[in-house]
Coordinates of C-alpha atoms and ligand atoms in Angstrom, one line a residue:
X1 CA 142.3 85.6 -45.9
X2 CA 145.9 86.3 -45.8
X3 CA 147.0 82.9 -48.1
X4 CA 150.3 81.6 -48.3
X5 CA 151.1 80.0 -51.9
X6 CA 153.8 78.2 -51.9
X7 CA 155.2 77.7 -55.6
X8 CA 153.5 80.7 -56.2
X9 CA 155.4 81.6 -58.9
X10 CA 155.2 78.3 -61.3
X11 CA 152.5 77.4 -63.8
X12 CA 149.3 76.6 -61.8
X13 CA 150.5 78.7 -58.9
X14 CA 150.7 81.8 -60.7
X15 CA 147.2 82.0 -62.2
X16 CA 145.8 81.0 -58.6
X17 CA 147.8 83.7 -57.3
X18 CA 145.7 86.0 -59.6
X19 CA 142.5 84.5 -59.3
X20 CA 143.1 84.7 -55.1
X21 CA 143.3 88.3 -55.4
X22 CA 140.8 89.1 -58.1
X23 CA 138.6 87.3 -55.0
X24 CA 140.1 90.1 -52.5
X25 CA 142.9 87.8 -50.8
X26 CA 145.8 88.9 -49.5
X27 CA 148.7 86.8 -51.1
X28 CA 152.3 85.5 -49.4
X29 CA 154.6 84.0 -52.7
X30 CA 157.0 81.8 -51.1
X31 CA 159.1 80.0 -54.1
X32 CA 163.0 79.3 -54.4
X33 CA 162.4 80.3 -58.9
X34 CA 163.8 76.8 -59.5
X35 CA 161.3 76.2 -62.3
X36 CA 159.6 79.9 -62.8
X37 CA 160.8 83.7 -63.0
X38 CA 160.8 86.4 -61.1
X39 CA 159.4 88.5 -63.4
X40 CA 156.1 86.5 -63.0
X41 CA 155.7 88.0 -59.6
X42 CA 155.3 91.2 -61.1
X43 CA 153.0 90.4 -63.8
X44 CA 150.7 88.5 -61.3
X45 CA 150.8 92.0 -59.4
X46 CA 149.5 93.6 -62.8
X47 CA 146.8 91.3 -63.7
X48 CA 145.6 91.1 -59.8
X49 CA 145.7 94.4 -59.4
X50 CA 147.4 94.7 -55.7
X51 CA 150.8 93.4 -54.7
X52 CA 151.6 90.8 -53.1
X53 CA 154.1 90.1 -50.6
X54 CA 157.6 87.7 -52.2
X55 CA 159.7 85.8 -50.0
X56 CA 162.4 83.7 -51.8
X57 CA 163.4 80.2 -50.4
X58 CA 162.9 76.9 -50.2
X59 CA 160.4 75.2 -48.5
X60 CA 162.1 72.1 -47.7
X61 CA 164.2 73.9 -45.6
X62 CA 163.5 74.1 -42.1
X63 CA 164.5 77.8 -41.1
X64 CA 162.2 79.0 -44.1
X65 CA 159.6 77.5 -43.2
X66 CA 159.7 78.4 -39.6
X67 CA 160.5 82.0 -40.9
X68 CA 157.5 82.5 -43.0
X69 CA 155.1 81.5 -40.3
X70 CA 156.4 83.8 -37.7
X71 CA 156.9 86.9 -40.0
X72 CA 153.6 86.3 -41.9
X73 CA 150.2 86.2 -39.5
X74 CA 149.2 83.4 -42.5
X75 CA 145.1 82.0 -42.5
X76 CA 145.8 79.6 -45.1
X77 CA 148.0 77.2 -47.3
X78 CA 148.2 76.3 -50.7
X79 CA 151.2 73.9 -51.4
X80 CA 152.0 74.0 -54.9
X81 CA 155.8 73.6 -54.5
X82 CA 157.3 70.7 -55.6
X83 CA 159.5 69.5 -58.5
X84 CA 157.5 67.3 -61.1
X85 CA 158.9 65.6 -64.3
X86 CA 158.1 62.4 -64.0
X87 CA 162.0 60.7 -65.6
X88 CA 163.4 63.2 -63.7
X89 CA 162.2 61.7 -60.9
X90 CA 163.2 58.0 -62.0
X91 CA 166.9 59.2 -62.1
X92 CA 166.4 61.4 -59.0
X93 CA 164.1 59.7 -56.6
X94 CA 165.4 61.0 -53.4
X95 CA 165.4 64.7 -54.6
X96 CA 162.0 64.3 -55.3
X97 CA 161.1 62.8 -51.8
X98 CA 162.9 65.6 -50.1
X99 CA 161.6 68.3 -52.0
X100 CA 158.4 67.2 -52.5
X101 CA 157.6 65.6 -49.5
X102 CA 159.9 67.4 -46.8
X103 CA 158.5 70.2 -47.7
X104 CA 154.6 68.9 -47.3
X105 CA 155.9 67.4 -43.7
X106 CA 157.3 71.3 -42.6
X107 CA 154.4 73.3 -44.0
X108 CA 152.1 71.0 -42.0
X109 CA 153.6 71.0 -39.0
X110 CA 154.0 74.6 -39.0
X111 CA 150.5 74.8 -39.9
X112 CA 149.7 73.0 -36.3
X113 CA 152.1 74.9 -34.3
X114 CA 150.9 78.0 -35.8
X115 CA 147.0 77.5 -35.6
X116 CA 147.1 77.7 -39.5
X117 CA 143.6 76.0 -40.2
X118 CA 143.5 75.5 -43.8
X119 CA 145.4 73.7 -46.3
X120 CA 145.0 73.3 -49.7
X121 CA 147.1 70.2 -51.5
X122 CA 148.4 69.6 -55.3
X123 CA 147.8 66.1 -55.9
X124 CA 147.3 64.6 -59.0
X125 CA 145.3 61.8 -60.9
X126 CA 148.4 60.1 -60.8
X127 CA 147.2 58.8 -57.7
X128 CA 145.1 56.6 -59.0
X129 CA 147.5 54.6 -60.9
X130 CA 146.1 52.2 -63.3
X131 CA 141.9 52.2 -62.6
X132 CA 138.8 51.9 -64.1
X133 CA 137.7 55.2 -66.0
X134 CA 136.3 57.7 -64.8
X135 CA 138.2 58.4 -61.5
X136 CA 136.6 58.7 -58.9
X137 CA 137.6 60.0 -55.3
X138 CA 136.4 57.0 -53.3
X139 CA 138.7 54.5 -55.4
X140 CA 141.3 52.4 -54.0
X141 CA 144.4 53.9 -55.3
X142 CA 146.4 52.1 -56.8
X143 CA 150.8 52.4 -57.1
X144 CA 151.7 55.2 -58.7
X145 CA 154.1 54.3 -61.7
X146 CA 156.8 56.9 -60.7
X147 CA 158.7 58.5 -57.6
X148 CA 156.6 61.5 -58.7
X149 CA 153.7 59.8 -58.0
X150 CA 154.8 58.0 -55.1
X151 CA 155.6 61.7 -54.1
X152 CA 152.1 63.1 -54.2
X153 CA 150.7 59.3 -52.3
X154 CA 152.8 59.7 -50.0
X155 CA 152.1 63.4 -49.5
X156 CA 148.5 62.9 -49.1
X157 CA 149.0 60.4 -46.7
X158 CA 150.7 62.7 -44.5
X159 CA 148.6 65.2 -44.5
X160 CA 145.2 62.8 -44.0
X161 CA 146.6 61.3 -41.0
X162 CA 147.6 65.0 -39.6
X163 CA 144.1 65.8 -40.0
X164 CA 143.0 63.2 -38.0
X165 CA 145.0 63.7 -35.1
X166 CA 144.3 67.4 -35.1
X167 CA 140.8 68.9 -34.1
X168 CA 140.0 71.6 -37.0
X169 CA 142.9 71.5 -39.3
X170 CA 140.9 71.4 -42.7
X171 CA 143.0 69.6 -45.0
X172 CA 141.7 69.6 -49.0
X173 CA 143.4 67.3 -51.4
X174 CA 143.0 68.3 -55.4
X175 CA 143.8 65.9 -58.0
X176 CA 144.6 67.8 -61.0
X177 CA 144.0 66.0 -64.2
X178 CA 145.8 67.9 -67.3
X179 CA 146.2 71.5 -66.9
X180 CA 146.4 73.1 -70.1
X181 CA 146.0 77.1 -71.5
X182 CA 147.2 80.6 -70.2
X183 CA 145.7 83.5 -68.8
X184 CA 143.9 85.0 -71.5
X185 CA 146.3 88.1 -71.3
X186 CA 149.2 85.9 -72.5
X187 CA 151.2 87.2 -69.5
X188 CA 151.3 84.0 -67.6
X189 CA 151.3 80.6 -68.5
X190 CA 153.5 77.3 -68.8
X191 CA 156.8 77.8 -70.0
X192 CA 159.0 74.9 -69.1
X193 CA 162.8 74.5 -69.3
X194 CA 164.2 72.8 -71.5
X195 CA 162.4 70.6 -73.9
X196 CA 158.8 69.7 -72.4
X197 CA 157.7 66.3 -71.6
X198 CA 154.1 67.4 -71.8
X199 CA 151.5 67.7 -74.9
X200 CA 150.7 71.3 -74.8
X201 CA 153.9 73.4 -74.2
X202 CA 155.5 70.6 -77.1
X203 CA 152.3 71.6 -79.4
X204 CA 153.3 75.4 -79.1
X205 CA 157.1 75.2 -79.3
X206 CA 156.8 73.1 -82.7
X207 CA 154.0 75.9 -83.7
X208 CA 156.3 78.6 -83.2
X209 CA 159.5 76.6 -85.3
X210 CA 161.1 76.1 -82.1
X211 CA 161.3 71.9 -82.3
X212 CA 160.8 70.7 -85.6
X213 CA 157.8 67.9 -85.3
X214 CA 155.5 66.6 -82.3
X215 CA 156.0 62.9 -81.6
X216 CA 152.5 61.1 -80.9
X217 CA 153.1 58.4 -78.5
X218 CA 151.3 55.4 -79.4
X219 CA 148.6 55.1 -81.9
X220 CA 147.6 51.6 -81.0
X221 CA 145.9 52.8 -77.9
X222 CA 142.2 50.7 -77.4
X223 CA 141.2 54.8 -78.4
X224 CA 138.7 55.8 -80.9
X225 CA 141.8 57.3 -82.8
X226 CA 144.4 54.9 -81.5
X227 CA 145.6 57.8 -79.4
X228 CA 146.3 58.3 -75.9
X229 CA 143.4 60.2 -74.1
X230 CA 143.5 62.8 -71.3
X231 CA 141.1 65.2 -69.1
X232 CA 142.4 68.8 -70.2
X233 CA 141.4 71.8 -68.0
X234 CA 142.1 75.4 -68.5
X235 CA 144.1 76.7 -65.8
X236 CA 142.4 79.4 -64.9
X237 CA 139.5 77.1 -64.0
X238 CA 141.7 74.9 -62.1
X239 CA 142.7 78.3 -60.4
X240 CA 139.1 79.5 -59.2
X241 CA 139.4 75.7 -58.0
X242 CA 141.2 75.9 -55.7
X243 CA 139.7 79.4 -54.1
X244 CA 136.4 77.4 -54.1
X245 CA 138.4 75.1 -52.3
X246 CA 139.8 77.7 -49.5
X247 CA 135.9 79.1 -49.0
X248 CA 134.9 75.4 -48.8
X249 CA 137.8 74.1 -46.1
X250 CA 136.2 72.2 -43.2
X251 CA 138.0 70.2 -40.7
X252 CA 139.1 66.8 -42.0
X253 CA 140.3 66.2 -44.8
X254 CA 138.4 66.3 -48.6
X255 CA 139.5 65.0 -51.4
X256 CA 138.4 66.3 -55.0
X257 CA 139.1 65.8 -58.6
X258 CA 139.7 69.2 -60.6
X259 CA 139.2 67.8 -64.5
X260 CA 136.6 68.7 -66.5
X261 CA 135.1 65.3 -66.8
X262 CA 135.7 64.4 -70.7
X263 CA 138.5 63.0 -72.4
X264 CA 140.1 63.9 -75.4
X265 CA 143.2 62.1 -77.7
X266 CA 146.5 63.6 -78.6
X267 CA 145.0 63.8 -82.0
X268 CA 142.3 65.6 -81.2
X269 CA 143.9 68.5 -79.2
X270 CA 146.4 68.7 -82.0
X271 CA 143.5 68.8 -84.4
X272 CA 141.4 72.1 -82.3
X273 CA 145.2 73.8 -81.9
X274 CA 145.4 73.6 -86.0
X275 CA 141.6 75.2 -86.2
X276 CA 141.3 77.7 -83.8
X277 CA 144.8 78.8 -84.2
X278 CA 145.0 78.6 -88.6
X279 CA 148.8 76.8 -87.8
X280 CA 150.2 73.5 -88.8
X281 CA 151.2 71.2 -86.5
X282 CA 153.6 68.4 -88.3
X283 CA 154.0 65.7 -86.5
X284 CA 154.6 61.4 -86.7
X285 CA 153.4 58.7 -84.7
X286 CA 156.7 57.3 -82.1
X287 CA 156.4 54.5 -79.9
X288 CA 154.3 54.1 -77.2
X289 CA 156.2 56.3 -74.2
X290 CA 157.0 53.6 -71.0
X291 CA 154.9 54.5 -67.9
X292 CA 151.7 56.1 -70.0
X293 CA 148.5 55.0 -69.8
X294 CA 146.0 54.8 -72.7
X295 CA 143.3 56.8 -71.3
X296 CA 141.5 58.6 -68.1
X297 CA 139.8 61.3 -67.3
X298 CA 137.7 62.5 -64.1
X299 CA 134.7 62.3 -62.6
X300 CA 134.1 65.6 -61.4
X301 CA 130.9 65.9 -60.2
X302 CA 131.8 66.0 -56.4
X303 CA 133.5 69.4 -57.1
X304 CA 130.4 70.6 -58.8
X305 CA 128.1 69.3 -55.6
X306 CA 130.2 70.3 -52.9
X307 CA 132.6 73.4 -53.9
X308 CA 130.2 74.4 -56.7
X309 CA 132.9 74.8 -59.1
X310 CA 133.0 72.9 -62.3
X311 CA 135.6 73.7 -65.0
X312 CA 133.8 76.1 -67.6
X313 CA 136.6 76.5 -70.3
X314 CA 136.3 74.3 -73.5
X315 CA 139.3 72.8 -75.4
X316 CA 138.7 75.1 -78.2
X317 CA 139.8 78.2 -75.5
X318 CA 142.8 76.3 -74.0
X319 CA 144.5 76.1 -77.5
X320 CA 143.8 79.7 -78.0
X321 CA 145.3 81.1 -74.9
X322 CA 148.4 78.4 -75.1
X323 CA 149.0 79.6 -78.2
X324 CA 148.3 83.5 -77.4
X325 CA 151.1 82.9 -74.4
X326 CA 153.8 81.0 -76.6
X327 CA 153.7 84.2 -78.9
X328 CA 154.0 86.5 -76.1
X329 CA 157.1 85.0 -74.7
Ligands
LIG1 P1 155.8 74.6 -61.7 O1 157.1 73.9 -61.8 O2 155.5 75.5 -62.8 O3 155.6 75.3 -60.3 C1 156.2 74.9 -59.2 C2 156.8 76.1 -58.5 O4 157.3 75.6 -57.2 C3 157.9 76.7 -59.3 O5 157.7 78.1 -59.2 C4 159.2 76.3 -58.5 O6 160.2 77.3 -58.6 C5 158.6 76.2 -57.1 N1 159.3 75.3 -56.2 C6 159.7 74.0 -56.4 N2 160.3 73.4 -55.3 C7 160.3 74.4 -54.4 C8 160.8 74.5 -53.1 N3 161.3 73.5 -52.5 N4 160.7 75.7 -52.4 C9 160.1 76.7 -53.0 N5 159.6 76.7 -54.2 C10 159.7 75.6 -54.9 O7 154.6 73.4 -61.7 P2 153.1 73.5 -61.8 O8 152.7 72.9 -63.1 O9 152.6 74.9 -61.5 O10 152.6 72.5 -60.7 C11 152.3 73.0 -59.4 C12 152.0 71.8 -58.5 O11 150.9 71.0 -59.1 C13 153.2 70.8 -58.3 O12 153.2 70.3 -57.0 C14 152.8 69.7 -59.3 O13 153.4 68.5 -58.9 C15 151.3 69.7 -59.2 N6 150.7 69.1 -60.4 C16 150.9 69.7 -61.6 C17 150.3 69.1 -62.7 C18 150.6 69.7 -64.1 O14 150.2 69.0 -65.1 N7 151.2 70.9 -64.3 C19 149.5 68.0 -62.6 C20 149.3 67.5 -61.4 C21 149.8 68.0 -60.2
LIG2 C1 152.3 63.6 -67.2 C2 152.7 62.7 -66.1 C3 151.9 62.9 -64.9 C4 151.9 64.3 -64.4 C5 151.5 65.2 -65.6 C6 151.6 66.6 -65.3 C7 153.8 60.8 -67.2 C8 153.7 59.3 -67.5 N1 152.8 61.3 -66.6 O1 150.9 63.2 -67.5 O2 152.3 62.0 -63.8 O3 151.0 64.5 -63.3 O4 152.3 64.9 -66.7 O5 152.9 67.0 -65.2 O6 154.8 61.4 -67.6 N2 152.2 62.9 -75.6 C9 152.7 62.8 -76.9 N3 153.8 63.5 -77.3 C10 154.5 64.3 -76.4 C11 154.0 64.4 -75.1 C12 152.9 63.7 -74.8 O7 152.1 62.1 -77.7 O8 155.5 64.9 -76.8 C13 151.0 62.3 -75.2 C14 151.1 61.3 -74.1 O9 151.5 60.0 -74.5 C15 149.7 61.4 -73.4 C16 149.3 62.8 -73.7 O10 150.1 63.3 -74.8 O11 148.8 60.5 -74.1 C17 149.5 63.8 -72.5 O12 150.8 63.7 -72.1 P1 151.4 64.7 -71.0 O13 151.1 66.1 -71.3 O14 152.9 64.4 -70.8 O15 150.6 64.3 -69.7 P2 150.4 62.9 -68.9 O16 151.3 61.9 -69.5 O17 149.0 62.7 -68.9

């Protein structure tokens, strides 16, 4: 298949760029380097092993979009692109809706003009808002406690009821739960601008002296440890995800969660980072941070039964290779 990845550049993208043409898939990038590097294109060529074709722009713009679908003869989607710090998007709302949902709305549409059949969705378990544990795909959702959420609902919405009206467009949904880790190579991984909001690239700047001490939200969590508790997966098996995903497409639209079906606290992640890696994480406990919940993580057994993927990476290796990546950089 000749795929386009949109956002192909960023964090998740980049590693599913890889892992689409380790599978023998020809890869369009189409990202405007608003949150990644161009450099990464290059190192995505190395560890894949063939080139793939770059074409810089946005795809909430309309004359892109139109663009990439009549220069590229395209047999699939995968929409990574989209902006996604979550206070950003409570001071920015309307950014986030044209970005993040624009861009779903023009990608689709070109999909259906095009006779692009397949289309492969980031979501995320913020979807589910505040639910019972585990998630599971069949739940009511529930209001998503940002814009960035609300982004991603809203998102999935369109794209569902485009499936509907349209015989044979295969729409696939994925709700990531915590994506953690680096390609093993420490070429690739998540380097965010600025200071991170997240656990793991926080964990490897204070590692390498780069902030001074990690600031656990909340230890008064109903937690074993008091901690808050998420579903981490490696990235590189929430790449091969998504190429499971792409061999899997039917028409309709499916919906699966991509976690690995345990959860761990902020403590304990902290604690394997400090033993598989022989560093010393300081840190001190900080009020609980507004919007967070205490604990989720996935059911993911409708992945394993219907894509035959299941995430195969333990905690253990997503410290190592976040780490591995943090002292490449
Ligand atoms: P990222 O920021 O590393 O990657 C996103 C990429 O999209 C970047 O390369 C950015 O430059 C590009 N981009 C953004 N807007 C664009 C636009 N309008 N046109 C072209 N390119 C654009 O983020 P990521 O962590 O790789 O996340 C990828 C997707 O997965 C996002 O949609 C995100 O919301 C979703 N997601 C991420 C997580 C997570 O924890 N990282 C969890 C759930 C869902
Ligand atoms: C966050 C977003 C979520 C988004 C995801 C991926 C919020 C409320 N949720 O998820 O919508 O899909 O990122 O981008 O922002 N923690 C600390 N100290 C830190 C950072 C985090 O203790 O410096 C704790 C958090 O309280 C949480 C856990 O670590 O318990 C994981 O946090 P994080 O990596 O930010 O992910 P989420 O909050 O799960």
């Amino acid at each position: 298949m000749n795929v386009l990845v949109t956002g192909g550049a960023g964090y998740i993208g980049s590693h599913t760029c890889v892992a689409l043409l380790e599978a023998g898939h020809s890869v369009v990038i189409a990202d405007n380097f608003s949150n990644s590097r161009r450099d990464t294109v290059e190192r995505i060529e190395r560890l894949g092993g063939r080139s793939v074709k770059l074409v810089e722009g946005d795809v909430a713009d309309e004359r892109t979009v139109r663009e990439l679908f009549e220069q590229n003869a395209i047999d699939g989607v995968i929409h990574f692109a989209g902006l996604k710090s979550v206070p950003e998007s409570v001071a920015q709302p309307l950014r986030y809706y044209r970005n993040n949902v624009f861009s779903t709305v023009l990608l689709a549409a070109a999909c259906i003009e095009h006779g692009v059949g397949k289309f492969v969705f980031s979501s995320s378990a913020t979807v589910y808002g505040s639910n019972d544990v585990p998630y599971r795909e069949e739940m009511e959702l529930r209001t998503p406690t940002s814009p960035y959420g609300s982004t991603k609902l809203a998102s999935e919405r369109i794209l569902t009821e485009t499936a509907a009206s349209a015989p044979g467009f295969a729409v696939t949904l994925l709700r990531y739960f915590n994506p953690i880790g680096a390609h093993p190579s420490g070429l690739i991984g998540d380097d965010p601008n600025g200071v991170p909001n997240n656990l793991m690239p926080y964990i490897t700047r204070v590692a390498r002296g780069k902030l001074e001490k990690l600031k656990v939200y909340g230890n008064d969590y109903p937690t074993p440890d008091g901690t808050g508790v998420r579903d981490y997966i490696h990235v590189c098996d929430l790449a091969e995800g998504h190429i499971a995903a792409l061999e899997h497409a039917r028409p309709g639209t499916q919906v699966y969660n991509l976690g690995s079906g345990s959860g761990v606290s902020v403590l304990e992640l902290v604690e394997a980072f400090e033993r598989v890696n022989g560093v010393k994480i300081p840190y001190e406990f900080a009020p609980r941070r507004p919007g967070d919940l205490p604990a989720y993580y996935a059911d993911a057994s409708r992945a394993e039964r219907e894509l035959g993927w299941s995430a195969k990476r333990g905690v253990d290796e997503m410290v190592r290779d976040a780490w591995n990546f943090e002292r490449n950089l």
